[in-house]
Coordinates of C-alpha atoms and ligand atoms in Angstrom, one line a residue:
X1 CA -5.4 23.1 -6.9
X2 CA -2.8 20.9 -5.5
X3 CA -5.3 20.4 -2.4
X4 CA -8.3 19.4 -4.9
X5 CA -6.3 16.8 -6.5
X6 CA -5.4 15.1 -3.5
X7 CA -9.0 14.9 -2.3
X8 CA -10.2 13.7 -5.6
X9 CA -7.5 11.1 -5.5
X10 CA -9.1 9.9 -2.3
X11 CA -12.4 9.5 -3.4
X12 CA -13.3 12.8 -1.4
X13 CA -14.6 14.8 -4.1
X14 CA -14.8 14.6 -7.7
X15 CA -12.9 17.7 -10.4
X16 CA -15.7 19.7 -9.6
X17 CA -15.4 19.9 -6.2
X18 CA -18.6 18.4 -5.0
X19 CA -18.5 15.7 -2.5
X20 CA -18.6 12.1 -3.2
X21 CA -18.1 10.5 0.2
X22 CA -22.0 9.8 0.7
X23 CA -22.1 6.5 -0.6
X24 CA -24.8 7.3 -3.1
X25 CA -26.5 9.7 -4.7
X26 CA -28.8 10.8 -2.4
X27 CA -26.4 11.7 0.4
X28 CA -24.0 13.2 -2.1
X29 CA -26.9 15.7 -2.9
X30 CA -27.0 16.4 0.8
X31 CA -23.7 17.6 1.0
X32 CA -23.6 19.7 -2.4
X33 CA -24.6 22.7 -0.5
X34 CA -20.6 22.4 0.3
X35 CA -18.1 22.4 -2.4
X36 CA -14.1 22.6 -2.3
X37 CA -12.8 25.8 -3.5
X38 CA -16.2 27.8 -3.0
X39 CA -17.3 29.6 -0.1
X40 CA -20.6 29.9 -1.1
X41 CA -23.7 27.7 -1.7
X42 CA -22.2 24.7 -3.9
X43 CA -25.3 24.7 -6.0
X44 CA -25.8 28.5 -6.4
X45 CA -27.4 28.8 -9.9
X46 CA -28.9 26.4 -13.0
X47 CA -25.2 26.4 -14.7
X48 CA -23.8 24.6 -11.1
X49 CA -26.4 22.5 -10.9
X50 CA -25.6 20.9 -14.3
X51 CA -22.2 20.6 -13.2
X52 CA -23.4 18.5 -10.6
X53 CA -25.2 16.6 -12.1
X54 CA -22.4 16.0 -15.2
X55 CA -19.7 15.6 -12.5
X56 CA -22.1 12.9 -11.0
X57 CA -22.5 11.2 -14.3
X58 CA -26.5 11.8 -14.7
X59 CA -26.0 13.8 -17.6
X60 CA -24.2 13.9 -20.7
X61 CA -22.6 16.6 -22.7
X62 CA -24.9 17.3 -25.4
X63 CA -27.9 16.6 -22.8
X64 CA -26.1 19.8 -20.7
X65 CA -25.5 22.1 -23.7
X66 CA -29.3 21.5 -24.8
X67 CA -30.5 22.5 -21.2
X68 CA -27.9 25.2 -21.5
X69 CA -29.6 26.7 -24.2
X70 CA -32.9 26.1 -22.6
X71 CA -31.7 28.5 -20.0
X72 CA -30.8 30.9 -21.9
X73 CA -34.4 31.1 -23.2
X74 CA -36.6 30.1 -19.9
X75 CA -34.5 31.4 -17.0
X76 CA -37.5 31.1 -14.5
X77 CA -38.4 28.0 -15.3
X78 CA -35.0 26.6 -14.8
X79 CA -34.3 28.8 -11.4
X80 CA -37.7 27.0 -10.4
X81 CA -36.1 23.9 -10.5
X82 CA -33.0 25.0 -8.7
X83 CA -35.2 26.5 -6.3
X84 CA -37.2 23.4 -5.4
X85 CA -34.3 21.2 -5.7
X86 CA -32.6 23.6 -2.9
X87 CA -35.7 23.3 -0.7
X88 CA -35.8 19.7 -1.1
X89 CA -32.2 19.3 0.2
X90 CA -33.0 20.9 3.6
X91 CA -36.1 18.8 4.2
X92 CA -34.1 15.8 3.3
X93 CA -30.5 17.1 5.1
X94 CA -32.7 17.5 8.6
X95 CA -34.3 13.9 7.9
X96 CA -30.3 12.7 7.5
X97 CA -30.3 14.9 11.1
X98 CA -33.1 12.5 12.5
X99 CA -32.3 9.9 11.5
X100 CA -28.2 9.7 12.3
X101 CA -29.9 10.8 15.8
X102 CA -32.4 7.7 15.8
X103 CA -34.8 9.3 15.3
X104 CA -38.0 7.4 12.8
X105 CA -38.5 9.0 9.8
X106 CA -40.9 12.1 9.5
X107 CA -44.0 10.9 7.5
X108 CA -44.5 14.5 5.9
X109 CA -40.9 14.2 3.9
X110 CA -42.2 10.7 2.6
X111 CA -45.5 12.6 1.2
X112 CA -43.1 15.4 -0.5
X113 CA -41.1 12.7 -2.1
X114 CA -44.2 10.8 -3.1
X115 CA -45.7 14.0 -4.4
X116 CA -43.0 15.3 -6.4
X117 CA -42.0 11.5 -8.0
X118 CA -46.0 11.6 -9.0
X119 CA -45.1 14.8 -11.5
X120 CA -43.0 11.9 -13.5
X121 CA -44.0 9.6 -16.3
X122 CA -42.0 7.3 -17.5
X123 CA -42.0 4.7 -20.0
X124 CA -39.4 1.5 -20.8
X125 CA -37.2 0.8 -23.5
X126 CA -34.5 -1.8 -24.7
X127 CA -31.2 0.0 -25.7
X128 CA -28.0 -0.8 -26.6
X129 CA -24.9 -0.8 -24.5
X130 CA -21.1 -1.3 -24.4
X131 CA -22.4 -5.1 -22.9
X132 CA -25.4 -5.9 -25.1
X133 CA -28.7 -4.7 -24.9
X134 CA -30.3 -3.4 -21.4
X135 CA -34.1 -2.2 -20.2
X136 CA -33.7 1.1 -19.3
X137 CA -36.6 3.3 -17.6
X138 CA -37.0 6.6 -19.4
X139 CA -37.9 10.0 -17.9
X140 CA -40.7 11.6 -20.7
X141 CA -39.8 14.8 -19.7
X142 CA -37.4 16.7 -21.7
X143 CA -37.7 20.3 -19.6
X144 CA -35.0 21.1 -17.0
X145 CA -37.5 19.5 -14.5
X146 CA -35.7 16.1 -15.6
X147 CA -32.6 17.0 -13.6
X148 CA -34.9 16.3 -10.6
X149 CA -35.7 12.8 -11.0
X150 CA -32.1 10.7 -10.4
X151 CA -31.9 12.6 -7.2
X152 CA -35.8 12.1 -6.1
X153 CA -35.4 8.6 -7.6
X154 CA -32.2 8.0 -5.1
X155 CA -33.8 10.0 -2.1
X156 CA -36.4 7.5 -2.6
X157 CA -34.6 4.5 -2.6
X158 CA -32.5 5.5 0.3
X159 CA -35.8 6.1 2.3
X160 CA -37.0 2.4 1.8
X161 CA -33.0 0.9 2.5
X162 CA -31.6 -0.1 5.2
X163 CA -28.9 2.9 4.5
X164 CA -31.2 4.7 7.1
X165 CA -30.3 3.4 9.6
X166 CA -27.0 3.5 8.5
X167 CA -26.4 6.9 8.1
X168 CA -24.1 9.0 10.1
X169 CA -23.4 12.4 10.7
X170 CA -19.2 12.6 10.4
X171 CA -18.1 13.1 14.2
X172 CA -16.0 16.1 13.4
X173 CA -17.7 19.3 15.4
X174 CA -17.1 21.9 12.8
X175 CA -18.3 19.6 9.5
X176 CA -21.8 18.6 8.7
X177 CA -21.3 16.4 6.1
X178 CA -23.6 13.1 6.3
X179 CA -22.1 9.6 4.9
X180 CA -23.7 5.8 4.9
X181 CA -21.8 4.1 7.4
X182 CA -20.9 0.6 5.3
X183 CA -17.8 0.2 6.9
X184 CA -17.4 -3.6 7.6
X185 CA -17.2 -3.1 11.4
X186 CA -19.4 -0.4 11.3
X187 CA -16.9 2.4 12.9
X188 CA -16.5 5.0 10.8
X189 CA -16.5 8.5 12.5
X190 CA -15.6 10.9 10.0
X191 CA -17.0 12.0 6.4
X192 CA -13.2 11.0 5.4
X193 CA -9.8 10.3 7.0
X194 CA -8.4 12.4 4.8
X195 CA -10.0 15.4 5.9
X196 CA -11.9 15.3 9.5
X197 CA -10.6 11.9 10.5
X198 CA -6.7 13.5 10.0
X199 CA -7.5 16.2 11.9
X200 CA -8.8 14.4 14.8
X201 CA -5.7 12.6 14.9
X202 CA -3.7 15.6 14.6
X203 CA -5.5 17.1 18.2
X204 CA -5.5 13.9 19.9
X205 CA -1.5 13.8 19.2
X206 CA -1.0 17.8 20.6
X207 CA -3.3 17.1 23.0
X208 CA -1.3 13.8 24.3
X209 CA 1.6 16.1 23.7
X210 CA -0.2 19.1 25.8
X211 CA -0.3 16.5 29.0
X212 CA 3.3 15.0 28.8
X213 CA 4.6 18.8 28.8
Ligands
ZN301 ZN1 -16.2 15.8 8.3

């Protein structure tokens, strides 16, 4: 536990574990199939993939425990959404391969995204808030499928940004992990220094040591 804490303190990960080093959304949903203290899939099953999206702040309490319910009554429905969601993330994790690689963007991911943003309606309304009153775009869609639109609605955003080209692949050989590079000069190596980037410093040192010996 004492481990978690640290990396949460760094902005590594939040209390759940998942990753929150991507620099948005979309990126952080790359890297959920990771999570600190599992060794398996991060988002293995409906229940984890409302604690994602609660530990992202895309959902609230009561929203969860109505969904949670829901499950209870329609488990197909809500693996379906898991399920997609899950085969989503590869598409979109060998895009973040692409285009960390320089590679242009493959037209057939943008017509998935397109595709699956078309299944939404949505509708605006003024509501209030801690500040005043704000416009807020509403999802009509009450079924687990909502889950699915912050995260299409960032993948989509990030696709027409110039966070493409920004995106890196953390240099560490043993770490997959993808982050948007918005360091001021632009030379961030590592999903975090206090993981990879530490570690690379700790080899360089023995290896420095290694030669004086
Ligand atoms: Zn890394």
């Amino acid at each position: 536990m004492a481990r978690i804490d640290a990396l949460v303190k760094s902005g590594v990960v939040n209390p759940e574990g998942f990753y929150t080093l991507g620099g948005r959304l979309a990126i952080d949903f790359a890297n959920s199939y990771k999570r600190i203290g599992r060794d398996r899939e991060g988002i293995a099953s409906f229940d984890d993939l409302l604690t994602f999206m609660k530990s992202h702040h895309l959902l609230h309490e009561d929203e969860a425990s109505d969904l949670h319910m829901f499950h209870f009554h329609n488990p197909t429905r809500c693996q379906g959404v898991v399920e997609t969601l899950l085969g989503l993330r590869n598409s979109f994790r060998s895009i973040l391969v692409d285009v960390a690689a320089g590679w242009p963007l493959n037209p057939a991911f943008l017509e998935e995204v397109n595709s699956r943003l078309q299944d939404f309606k949505s509708f605006h309304r003024i509501e209030p808030t801690e500040e005043g009153m704000a416009l807020r775009t509403v999802i009509d869609e009450d079924g687990p499928e909502k889950l699915m639109f912050p995260i299409l609605h960032d993948i989509a955003a990030f696709l027409t940004s110039d966070h493409v080209e920004k995106t890196r692949a953390c240099a560490s050989e043993d770490c997959d992990l993808f982050f948007v590079n918005t360091s001021r000069n632009g030379r961030r190596r590592w999903c975090s220094m206090s993981t990879c980037g530490n570690r690379a410093k700790v080899n360089a040192y023995l290896k420095r040591q290694e030669g004086d010996a």
